[in-house]
Short mmCIF file of C-alpha atoms and ligand atoms in Angstrom, two decimals:
data_model
loop_
_atom_site.label_atom_id
_atom_site.label_comp_id
_atom_site.label_asym_id
_atom_site.label_seq_id
_atom_site.Cartn_x
_atom_site.Cartn_y
_atom_site.Cartn_z
CA MET Z 1 23.43 -10.28 4.11
CA ARG Z 2 19.25 -10.43 4.86
CA ILE Z 3 17.02 -8.14 2.98
CA LEU Z 4 14.16 -9.06 5.29
CA LYS Z 5 16.25 -8.20 8.74
CA GLU Z 6 17.31 -4.98 6.99
CA LEU Z 7 14.03 -3.35 6.34
CA VAL Z 8 12.47 -5.39 9.59
CA ALA Z 9 15.79 -3.11 11.64
CA GLU Z 10 15.04 -0.17 9.38
CA LYS Z 11 12.18 0.61 10.46
CA ASP Z 12 8.74 -1.26 12.29
CA SER Z 13 5.63 -2.25 10.08
CA THR Z 14 3.43 0.55 10.93
CA ASP Z 15 5.38 3.36 10.23
CA LEU Z 16 6.67 1.32 7.14
CA GLY Z 17 2.80 0.59 5.97
CA LYS Z 18 1.91 4.49 6.58
CA GLU Z 19 5.10 5.89 4.19
CA LEU Z 20 3.66 2.60 1.45
CA HIS Z 21 -0.25 4.09 1.89
CA ALA Z 22 1.30 7.56 1.63
CA PHE Z 23 3.02 7.11 -1.99
CA VAL Z 24 -0.66 5.32 -3.24
CA VAL Z 25 -1.84 8.57 -1.48
CA LYS Z 26 0.08 10.38 -3.61
CA LEU Z 27 -0.66 8.48 -6.98
CA TYR Z 28 -4.10 8.42 -6.25
CA PRO Z 29 -6.02 10.93 -8.50
CA ILE Z 30 -3.76 10.67 -11.38
CA CYS Z 31 -5.95 9.81 -14.29
CA ARG Z 32 -3.75 7.25 -16.10
CA SER Z 33 -3.80 4.48 -19.11
CA ILE Z 34 -2.05 2.82 -20.90
CA THR Z 35 -0.41 5.57 -22.58
CA GLY Z 36 -0.55 9.28 -21.89
CA ASP Z 37 0.66 11.84 -19.92
CA GLY Z 38 -1.08 11.01 -16.44
CA LEU Z 39 1.32 7.22 -17.23
CA ARG Z 40 4.07 9.36 -17.42
CA ARG Z 41 3.16 11.60 -14.43
CA THR Z 42 3.11 8.35 -12.42
CA LEU Z 43 6.22 7.05 -13.93
CA ARG Z 44 8.11 10.54 -12.72
CA MET Z 45 6.86 10.18 -8.96
CA ILE Z 46 8.05 6.73 -9.59
CA GLN Z 47 11.56 8.30 -10.73
CA ASP Z 48 11.77 10.87 -7.68
CA ARG Z 49 12.46 7.62 -5.84
CA ILE Z 50 14.59 5.20 -7.87
CA PRO Z 51 16.15 5.34 -10.86
CA LEU Z 52 14.10 4.74 -13.52
CA GLU Z 53 14.74 4.99 -17.23
CA VAL Z 54 11.94 5.91 -19.39
CA THR Z 55 11.47 4.63 -22.84
CA GLN Z 56 8.96 5.73 -25.21
CA VAL Z 57 7.64 4.02 -28.60
CA PRO Z 58 6.27 5.35 -31.15
CA THR Z 59 2.45 4.76 -32.50
CA GLY Z 60 2.34 2.00 -34.97
CA THR Z 61 5.37 0.53 -34.10
CA SER Z 62 4.49 -3.15 -34.37
CA VAL Z 63 5.45 -5.50 -31.52
CA PHE Z 64 4.94 -9.21 -32.36
CA ASP Z 65 1.07 -9.49 -33.04
CA TRP Z 66 0.37 -6.00 -32.20
CA THR Z 67 0.87 -2.74 -33.21
CA VAL Z 68 1.37 0.83 -29.97
CA PRO Z 69 -1.73 2.47 -30.21
CA ARG Z 70 -2.98 5.90 -30.73
CA GLU Z 71 -2.31 8.17 -26.74
CA TRP Z 72 -4.48 9.58 -25.46
CA ASN Z 73 -5.18 11.92 -23.42
CA ILE Z 74 -8.12 13.69 -21.43
CA ARG Z 75 -8.67 16.80 -19.46
CA ASP Z 76 -12.43 17.19 -19.21
CA ALA Z 77 -15.95 15.00 -19.40
CA TYR Z 78 -19.55 15.44 -17.77
CA ILE Z 79 -22.98 15.31 -18.72
CA LYS Z 80 -25.06 18.01 -18.24
CA ASP Z 81 -28.56 18.15 -17.57
CA ALA Z 82 -30.46 20.87 -19.59
CA HIS Z 83 -30.27 23.33 -16.95
CA GLY Z 84 -26.42 23.06 -17.68
CA LYS Z 85 -25.27 21.45 -14.48
CA ARG Z 86 -23.14 18.45 -14.70
CA VAL Z 87 -25.00 15.50 -13.38
CA VAL Z 88 -21.36 13.23 -13.73
CA ASP Z 89 -18.24 15.15 -14.01
CA PHE Z 90 -14.91 13.64 -14.92
CA GLN Z 91 -13.60 16.12 -12.45
CA GLU Z 92 -15.00 14.72 -9.23
CA SER Z 93 -13.68 11.06 -10.44
CA ASN Z 94 -11.92 10.03 -13.19
CA LEU Z 95 -13.64 6.76 -13.42
CA HIS Z 96 -16.35 8.78 -14.91
CA VAL Z 97 -15.06 8.22 -18.53
CA LEU Z 98 -15.00 4.72 -20.86
CA HIS Z 99 -10.90 4.96 -20.85
CA TYR Z 100 -9.96 5.59 -24.50
CA SER Z 101 -13.11 7.66 -25.03
CA MET Z 102 -12.83 9.39 -28.58
CA PRO Z 103 -13.55 12.63 -28.30
CA VAL Z 104 -17.46 14.00 -28.41
CA HIS Z 105 -19.40 17.33 -27.92
CA ALA Z 106 -23.08 16.89 -28.56
CA THR Z 107 -26.48 17.54 -27.49
CA MET Z 108 -28.76 13.92 -27.03
CA SER Z 109 -31.85 12.35 -25.31
CA LEU Z 110 -32.17 9.66 -22.62
CA SER Z 111 -32.15 7.28 -25.17
CA GLU Z 112 -29.72 8.62 -27.83
CA LEU Z 113 -26.85 8.57 -24.58
CA LYS Z 114 -28.24 5.58 -22.61
CA PRO Z 115 -25.99 2.64 -24.79
CA HIS Z 116 -23.22 4.61 -23.43
CA LEU Z 117 -23.45 4.65 -19.77
CA PHE Z 118 -21.93 2.11 -17.49
CA THR Z 119 -23.18 0.63 -14.54
CA LEU Z 120 -23.26 -2.07 -11.89
CA PRO Z 121 -26.66 -2.74 -11.33
CA GLU Z 122 -25.51 -5.37 -8.50
CA HIS Z 123 -23.12 -2.85 -6.76
CA PRO Z 124 -25.67 0.75 -7.23
CA GLY Z 125 -23.62 3.20 -5.51
CA TRP Z 126 -20.22 2.53 -7.36
CA ILE Z 127 -18.87 3.55 -10.72
CA PRO Z 128 -17.67 0.77 -12.57
CA TYR Z 129 -14.15 0.66 -15.09
CA ARG Z 130 -14.32 -0.25 -18.31
CA THR Z 131 -12.26 1.01 -21.48
CA SER Z 132 -12.27 0.16 -24.82
CA TYR Z 133 -8.74 0.67 -25.61
CA TYR Z 134 -8.80 -1.15 -29.29
CA LYS Z 135 -12.57 -0.83 -30.23
CA GLU Z 136 -13.15 3.59 -31.03
CA ASN Z 137 -15.89 4.27 -28.73
CA TRP Z 138 -17.34 6.96 -25.80
CA GLY Z 139 -19.07 6.48 -22.71
CA PHE Z 140 -19.45 7.47 -19.08
CA CYS Z 141 -19.08 5.01 -16.00
CA LEU Z 142 -21.53 5.81 -13.34
CA PRO Z 143 -23.52 3.96 -10.02
CA ASP Z 144 -26.75 2.75 -11.37
CA HIS Z 145 -29.16 4.66 -9.46
CA GLN Z 146 -27.46 7.88 -10.15
CA MET Z 147 -28.51 6.65 -13.92
CA LEU Z 148 -31.55 5.64 -12.50
CA ALA Z 149 -32.06 9.25 -11.49
CA LEU Z 150 -31.85 10.59 -15.18
CA LYS Z 151 -34.83 12.29 -15.73
CA ASP Z 152 -35.92 11.87 -19.94
CA GLY Z 153 -35.00 14.91 -22.19
CA GLU Z 154 -31.73 16.37 -23.73
CA TYR Z 155 -28.08 15.98 -22.05
CA GLU Z 156 -24.98 17.99 -23.34
CA VAL Z 157 -22.11 15.39 -23.73
CA CYS Z 158 -19.04 16.19 -23.47
CA ILE Z 159 -15.52 14.30 -24.14
CA ASP Z 160 -12.58 16.48 -23.95
CA SER Z 161 -10.04 14.07 -24.85
CA SER Z 162 -7.83 13.37 -28.05
CA LEU Z 163 -6.51 10.42 -29.11
CA GLU Z 164 -3.47 10.67 -31.83
CA ASP Z 165 -0.19 9.47 -32.63
CA GLY Z 166 2.46 9.59 -29.87
CA HIS Z 167 3.84 7.14 -27.46
CA LEU Z 168 3.98 4.20 -25.36
CA THR Z 169 5.41 4.80 -21.99
CA TYR Z 170 7.34 2.46 -19.49
CA GLY Z 171 9.75 2.71 -16.44
CA GLU Z 172 12.69 0.13 -16.40
CA CYS Z 173 15.21 0.42 -13.04
CA TYR Z 174 18.31 -1.68 -13.05
CA PHE Z 175 20.74 -3.23 -10.31
CA SER Z 176 23.11 -4.50 -11.31
CA GLY Z 177 24.80 -7.45 -9.23
CA ARG Z 178 27.25 -10.15 -9.06
CA SER Z 179 26.08 -12.35 -11.61
CA THR Z 180 24.08 -10.60 -15.01
CA ASP Z 181 21.36 -13.28 -14.29
CA GLU Z 182 18.16 -11.23 -13.70
CA VAL Z 183 15.48 -11.31 -11.36
CA LEU Z 184 12.46 -9.57 -13.65
CA ILE Z 185 9.54 -7.87 -11.40
CA SER Z 186 7.42 -6.06 -13.07
CA CYS Z 187 4.22 -4.14 -12.17
CA HIS Z 188 1.17 -2.71 -14.10
CA VAL Z 189 0.45 1.10 -14.24
CA CYS Z 190 -2.37 1.79 -16.76
CA HIS Z 191 -4.66 2.11 -14.34
CA PRO Z 192 -6.74 5.58 -12.78
CA SER Z 193 -7.74 5.97 -9.34
CA LEU Z 194 -8.08 2.28 -8.27
CA ALA Z 195 -5.68 1.44 -5.40
CA ASN Z 196 -5.21 -2.31 -5.25
CA ASP Z 197 -5.27 -2.81 -8.81
CA ASN Z 198 -2.05 -1.17 -9.70
CA LEU Z 199 -1.01 1.09 -7.52
CA SER Z 200 -0.33 -1.42 -4.63
CA GLY Z 201 1.84 -3.28 -6.91
CA LEU Z 202 3.40 -0.40 -8.07
CA THR Z 203 3.84 1.01 -4.46
CA VAL Z 204 5.50 -2.33 -3.43
CA ALA Z 205 8.20 -2.97 -6.39
CA THR Z 206 8.57 0.64 -6.35
CA ALA Z 207 10.26 0.42 -2.18
CA LEU Z 208 11.21 -3.19 -2.86
CA ALA Z 209 13.93 -1.27 -5.63
CA GLU Z 210 14.70 1.33 -3.02
CA LEU Z 211 15.36 -1.31 -0.85
CA LEU Z 212 17.50 -3.47 -3.19
CA SER Z 213 19.24 -0.41 -4.06
CA ARG Z 214 21.40 -0.30 -1.11
CA MET Z 215 22.26 -4.00 -1.14
CA ASP Z 216 24.91 -5.71 -1.94
CA LEU Z 217 23.22 -8.16 -4.53
CA ARG Z 218 24.00 -12.06 -6.08
CA TYR Z 219 21.61 -11.77 -9.01
CA SER Z 220 20.88 -8.15 -11.40
CA TYR Z 221 17.62 -6.84 -11.11
CA ARG Z 222 15.05 -5.35 -13.46
CA PHE Z 223 11.99 -4.06 -12.00
CA LEU Z 224 9.47 -2.52 -14.57
CA PHE Z 225 6.86 -0.41 -14.54
CA ILE Z 226 4.37 -1.11 -17.53
CA PRO Z 227 1.51 -0.51 -18.68
CA GLY Z 228 -0.64 -4.14 -18.51
CA THR Z 229 -0.82 -5.89 -21.92
CA ILE Z 230 0.33 -4.10 -24.35
CA GLY Z 231 3.34 -2.61 -22.46
CA ALA Z 232 4.85 -5.90 -21.50
CA ILE Z 233 4.53 -7.38 -25.52
CA THR Z 234 6.79 -4.38 -26.19
CA TRP Z 235 9.24 -4.38 -23.37
CA LEU Z 236 9.48 -8.59 -25.07
CA ALA Z 237 9.54 -7.74 -28.18
CA ARG Z 238 11.97 -5.20 -27.85
CA ASN Z 239 13.99 -7.26 -25.55
CA ARG Z 240 14.27 -10.72 -26.86
CA GLU Z 241 17.41 -11.03 -27.13
CA THR Z 242 18.36 -10.43 -23.62
CA LEU Z 243 15.58 -12.61 -21.92
CA GLY Z 244 17.91 -15.83 -21.58
CA ARG Z 245 19.14 -13.90 -18.50
CA VAL Z 246 15.61 -14.37 -16.81
CA GLN Z 247 16.15 -16.79 -14.11
CA HIS Z 248 13.29 -15.36 -11.80
CA GLY Z 249 10.25 -13.30 -12.11
CA LEU Z 250 7.23 -11.85 -10.12
CA VAL Z 251 4.60 -9.82 -11.23
CA LEU Z 252 2.68 -7.84 -8.27
CA THR Z 253 -0.50 -6.38 -8.25
CA GLY Z 254 -3.71 -6.81 -6.08
CA ILE Z 255 -1.20 -6.95 -2.91
CA GLY Z 256 -3.17 -3.89 -0.63
CA ASP Z 257 -5.96 -5.69 0.44
CA ASN Z 258 -7.44 -7.04 3.03
CA GLY Z 259 -7.05 -10.85 1.81
CA GLY Z 260 -4.24 -13.11 2.41
CA PHE Z 261 -1.39 -14.34 -0.11
CA HIS Z 262 -2.44 -15.72 -3.87
CA TYR Z 263 0.60 -16.75 -5.61
CA LYS Z 264 -0.17 -18.12 -9.14
CA LYS Z 265 2.50 -20.52 -10.59
CA SER Z 266 4.93 -19.79 -13.64
CA ARG Z 267 3.87 -22.22 -16.02
CA ARG Z 268 7.14 -24.39 -15.64
CA GLY Z 269 5.09 -24.75 -12.67
CA ASN Z 270 8.04 -25.79 -10.85
CA ALA Z 271 10.49 -23.31 -11.24
CA ASP Z 272 12.64 -22.07 -8.69
CA ILE Z 273 10.25 -18.69 -8.25
CA ASP Z 274 8.07 -21.30 -7.99
CA ARG Z 275 9.06 -23.54 -5.17
CA ALA Z 276 10.68 -20.05 -3.29
CA VAL Z 277 7.54 -18.04 -3.07
CA GLU Z 278 5.78 -21.42 -1.98
CA HIS Z 279 7.98 -21.92 1.16
CA VAL Z 280 7.62 -18.33 2.14
CA LEU Z 281 4.06 -17.71 2.21
CA ARG Z 282 4.43 -20.95 3.98
CA HIS Z 283 6.46 -20.26 6.64
CA GLN Z 284 5.58 -16.25 7.18
CA GLY Z 285 2.09 -17.37 9.02
CA GLU Z 286 -0.28 -15.31 7.43
CA PRO Z 287 -3.48 -17.71 5.28
CA SER Z 288 -2.32 -18.54 1.68
CA GLU Z 289 -2.98 -20.51 -1.11
CA ILE Z 290 -1.18 -21.83 -4.48
CA LEU Z 291 -2.62 -21.46 -7.75
CA GLU Z 292 -1.37 -23.38 -10.49
CA PHE Z 293 -0.35 -21.14 -13.96
CA SER Z 294 -3.51 -20.65 -16.58
CA PRO Z 295 -3.71 -18.07 -18.87
CA TYR Z 296 -5.87 -15.77 -18.01
CA GLY Z 297 -4.51 -12.75 -15.32
CA TYR Z 298 -1.96 -10.16 -15.44
CA ASP Z 299 1.36 -9.75 -17.58
CA GLU Z 300 2.85 -13.38 -16.75
CA ARG Z 301 0.15 -14.15 -19.30
CA GLN Z 302 3.19 -12.38 -21.57
CA TYR Z 303 6.36 -13.31 -20.19
CA CYS Z 304 4.68 -17.19 -19.84
CA SER Z 305 3.44 -17.57 -23.74
CA PRO Z 306 4.85 -20.55 -25.08
CA GLY Z 307 7.82 -18.76 -27.43
CA PHE Z 308 8.84 -17.37 -23.89
CA ASN Z 309 7.56 -19.76 -20.84
CA LEU Z 310 9.85 -17.29 -18.82
CA PRO Z 311 10.25 -18.95 -15.54
CA VAL Z 312 7.16 -15.55 -13.68
CA GLY Z 313 4.74 -16.15 -11.45
CA CYS Z 314 2.34 -13.45 -9.61
CA LEU Z 315 1.97 -12.57 -6.45
CA MET Z 316 -1.10 -11.54 -5.05
CA ARG Z 317 -3.67 -10.91 -2.05
CA SER Z 318 -7.02 -11.35 -3.82
CA VAL Z 319 -7.60 -12.58 -6.93
CA TRP Z 320 -8.54 -10.05 -9.80
CA GLY Z 321 -11.81 -11.39 -10.05
CA THR Z 322 -12.58 -12.27 -7.70
CA TYR Z 323 -13.78 -9.61 -4.87
CA PRO Z 324 -16.65 -7.25 -5.64
CA GLU Z 325 -14.11 -4.23 -5.40
CA TYR Z 326 -12.07 -5.43 -8.16
CA HIS Z 327 -12.31 -2.41 -10.97
CA THR Z 328 -14.98 -0.61 -9.16
CA SER Z 329 -14.47 3.19 -7.76
CA ALA Z 330 -14.94 1.01 -4.23
CA ASP Z 331 -11.30 -0.43 -5.16
CA ASN Z 332 -9.82 3.24 -3.16
CA LEU Z 333 -8.07 4.25 -0.80
CA THR Z 334 -9.16 2.63 2.22
CA PHE Z 335 -9.65 -1.11 0.25
CA VAL Z 336 -5.95 -0.77 0.59
CA GLN Z 337 -4.65 -1.09 4.01
CA PRO Z 338 -1.23 0.46 5.50
CA SER Z 339 -0.27 -2.96 7.06
CA GLN Z 340 -1.68 -5.23 3.79
CA LEU Z 341 1.16 -2.92 2.01
CA ALA Z 342 4.10 -3.69 4.72
CA GLY Z 343 3.28 -7.09 5.10
CA SER Z 344 3.15 -7.56 1.29
CA LEU Z 345 6.11 -5.52 1.26
CA GLN Z 346 7.52 -7.64 4.29
CA VAL Z 347 7.49 -10.99 2.47
CA CYS Z 348 8.59 -9.63 -1.01
CA ALA Z 349 11.71 -9.20 0.81
CA ALA Z 350 11.48 -13.02 2.06
CA ILE Z 351 11.16 -14.24 -1.52
CA VAL Z 352 13.98 -12.13 -2.69
CA ASP Z 353 16.23 -13.35 0.48
CA VAL Z 354 15.50 -17.36 -0.68
CA LEU Z 355 16.89 -16.58 -4.32
CA GLU Z 356 19.91 -14.48 -3.54
CA GLY Z 357 20.78 -17.30 -0.52
CA ASN Z 358 19.70 -20.09 -2.02
CA ARG Z 359 22.94 -22.60 -3.29
CA ARG Z 360 24.35 -25.66 -2.42
CA TYR Z 361 26.85 -26.58 -0.65
CA ARG Z 362 29.49 -29.55 0.44
CA ASN Z 363 29.88 -30.72 4.12
CA LEU Z 364 33.64 -30.87 4.32
CA ASN Z 365 33.58 -33.20 7.27
CA PRO Z 366 31.01 -35.94 5.85
CA TYR Z 367 32.32 -39.03 7.91
CA CYS Z 368 30.34 -39.16 10.77
CA GLU Z 369 29.08 -36.46 12.32
CA PRO Z 370 31.64 -33.28 12.62
CA GLN Z 371 31.91 -32.28 16.47
CA LEU Z 372 30.21 -29.42 17.18
CA GLY Z 373 30.39 -28.68 20.64
CA LYS Z 374 34.32 -28.21 20.81
CA ARG Z 375 33.62 -25.22 17.78
CA ASN Z 376 30.47 -24.12 20.27
CA LEU Z 377 27.93 -25.01 18.27
CA TYR Z 378 26.01 -27.42 20.27
CA ARG Z 379 24.17 -26.96 23.28
CA SER Z 380 26.07 -27.30 26.70
CA THR Z 381 23.81 -29.49 28.09
CA GLY Z 382 23.19 -32.97 26.78
CA GLY Z 383 19.75 -34.25 27.37
CA GLU Z 384 17.55 -31.39 27.16
CA SER Z 385 15.59 -31.36 23.52
CA ILE Z 386 17.79 -29.62 20.78
CA SER Z 387 16.54 -25.89 19.07
CA THR Z 388 15.33 -25.29 16.20
CA GLU Z 389 19.29 -23.84 15.55
CA ILE Z 390 21.01 -26.81 16.14
CA ASN Z 391 18.19 -28.45 14.40
CA ALA Z 392 18.82 -26.65 10.70
CA ARG Z 393 23.00 -26.68 11.69
CA LEU Z 394 22.31 -30.97 11.49
CA TRP Z 395 20.23 -30.49 8.79
CA VAL Z 396 22.74 -28.71 6.52
CA LEU Z 397 25.73 -30.54 7.43
CA ASN Z 398 23.57 -33.75 6.85
CA LEU Z 399 22.25 -32.66 3.17
CA SER Z 400 25.09 -30.26 1.87
CA ASP Z 401 26.20 -33.18 -0.44
CA GLY Z 402 26.95 -30.68 -3.23
CA GLU Z 403 23.59 -31.84 -4.71
CA HIS Z 404 20.94 -30.37 -2.56
CA SER Z 405 20.22 -27.01 -2.22
CA LEU Z 406 19.64 -24.48 0.73
CA LEU Z 407 15.81 -24.23 -0.61
CA GLU Z 408 15.68 -27.75 -0.55
CA ILE Z 409 16.81 -28.81 2.85
CA ALA Z 410 14.54 -25.90 4.17
CA GLU Z 411 11.65 -28.68 2.91
CA ARG Z 412 12.59 -31.30 4.02
CA ALA Z 413 13.58 -29.73 7.31
CA GLY Z 414 9.97 -28.08 7.48
CA LEU Z 415 11.92 -25.22 8.56
CA PRO Z 416 11.90 -21.50 7.32
CA PHE Z 417 14.50 -21.03 4.79
CA ALA Z 418 16.29 -17.93 7.02
CA ALA Z 419 17.34 -20.49 9.26
CA ILE Z 420 18.91 -22.91 7.23
CA SER Z 421 20.78 -20.08 5.55
CA ASP Z 422 21.60 -18.88 9.02
CA ALA Z 423 22.84 -22.33 10.16
CA ALA Z 424 24.77 -22.32 6.30
CA ASP Z 425 26.42 -19.03 7.02
CA LEU Z 426 27.80 -20.55 10.96
CA LEU Z 427 28.88 -23.99 9.30
CA ARG Z 428 30.85 -21.88 6.24
CA GLU Z 429 32.42 -19.23 9.05
CA ASN Z 430 33.53 -22.50 11.56
CA GLY Z 431 34.99 -24.05 7.71
CA LEU Z 432 32.55 -26.88 7.90
CA LEU Z 433 31.22 -26.13 4.79
CA ALA Z 434 32.31 -24.88 0.89
CA PRO Z 435 30.24 -23.45 -2.01
CA VAL Z 436 29.84 -25.60 -4.82
CA ALA Z 437 29.92 -24.03 -7.82
CA ASP Z 438 26.54 -22.83 -9.79
CA ARG Z 439 26.08 -25.93 -11.95
CA LYS Z 440 24.37 -23.91 -14.86
CA THR Z 441 26.91 -21.23 -15.20
CA GLY Z 442 29.87 -22.63 -14.10
CA ALA Z 443 30.42 -19.44 -12.12
CA ALA Z 444 32.52 -19.35 -9.25
CA PRO Z 445 30.26 -19.31 -6.32
CA GLU Z 446 30.79 -16.06 -4.34
CA GLY Z 447 33.26 -15.10 -1.71
CA SER Z 448 35.97 -17.22 -4.29
CA SER Z 449 38.65 -15.56 -6.22
CA GLN Z 450 37.25 -15.85 -9.04
CA PRO Z 451 34.22 -12.69 -10.08
CA ASN Z 452 32.31 -13.81 -12.81
CA PRO Z 453 34.13 -11.99 -15.65
CA THR Z 454 30.82 -11.02 -17.34
CA LYS Z 455 29.18 -9.22 -14.89
CA VAL Z 456 28.59 -5.27 -15.23
CA PRO Z 457 30.47 -2.91 -12.69
CA GLN Z 458 29.09 -2.52 -9.42
CA ARG Z 459 27.90 0.71 -8.05
CA LYS Z 460 29.24 -0.78 -4.59
CA GLN Z 461 32.01 -2.56 -3.69
CA VAL Z 462 31.19 -6.23 -3.23
CA ALA Z 463 32.15 -7.88 -0.19
CA ALA Z 464 34.24 -10.47 -0.07
CA LEU Z 465 31.94 -12.99 1.86
CA ASP Z 466 28.33 -12.50 2.54
ZN1 LIG H 501 -6.95 -4.11 -13.55
#
């Protein structure tokens, strides 16, 4: 089974990109926050595509050093001038309000209003995205040129919001594989009309989950659709006992813009996920960069906190905070490109292929090279240079001593993982290789007659051999 092959065979990149972008378009208008109806509506729309278990955690619940906040909902917000005209209107953009604003309805002078106005002077036409989750405040965000045009006088200010006891909501999609060991894919779903920062990640994660739902999988997969920071902290607090199952993890975010890929390594720095992503990015043909772990960023901060130190990295295109559109109204539907979304899903599929296919084998014929020609596994005419396929077979045979994983072989050979994995499949079919039991769990290798006894029942019949 090859997930990327399946994806490419299913539809061409252009159609895939259009489909992914259409989902971003659908989600874009919703006013999401770390709690509230917009977040729940977003989860319902994801639930229309994949099986999602939705959890509601009450306000006031202690989660490690944090407390689940009150729930925020907003119906309307505006600033009206002396003629009753809305000069700032939440109905035009949900970015116009400071998110988590307290309700307010008052008339005030421009000088009283100004401390509550947020603009971006360096980009005077854009609305900044600002929040005040943990400090009571209210405010409006608007283009700088719009603020400068406000004349002295009285303004009617209204934020029709509520900040009340309620719930923090998150969604979880789980597929059981042959092993209870898990791959964790996490994305935040708490930003309002921002396309790259939140919608690109959740769209690619949803599509990846849809794709994996049809596959026979080695690992179990858990997709988290959570509000940033407090959502990850809440999920970790509620799942502390089973975190040992997480063998590999990825935070997906900001993967729809025109930039090249960036991968921020896990805190461990040399986890399998770090090596798998580095390998895939090196071979996928677009520019890419590997970043060392740092304790600031997205929810990898929580997964990689020292008490957990989970092997979770973060896959992005442009890095948050480094592009001017970040956290502004310019992170819109044109900032996110269909082709980039499709490319990101393909890279995610290739990463999963490495995780799924990376294993150790033993060469069953280790005394000199086996004669490949008599098995039709070598070129027919001597003297020609060998193809990538044959080169991959020789590397797999030589390094399959039970110690080297296929990923290590691919790295050493300088060949893409898929070429090495295909070679291993072929050599195995020809009786030249045998899989070695997983070192960590001692579980019988795939294809042997002893399935992992602890595994969760499968939705699909497990194939005897890939
Ligand atoms: Zn953000």
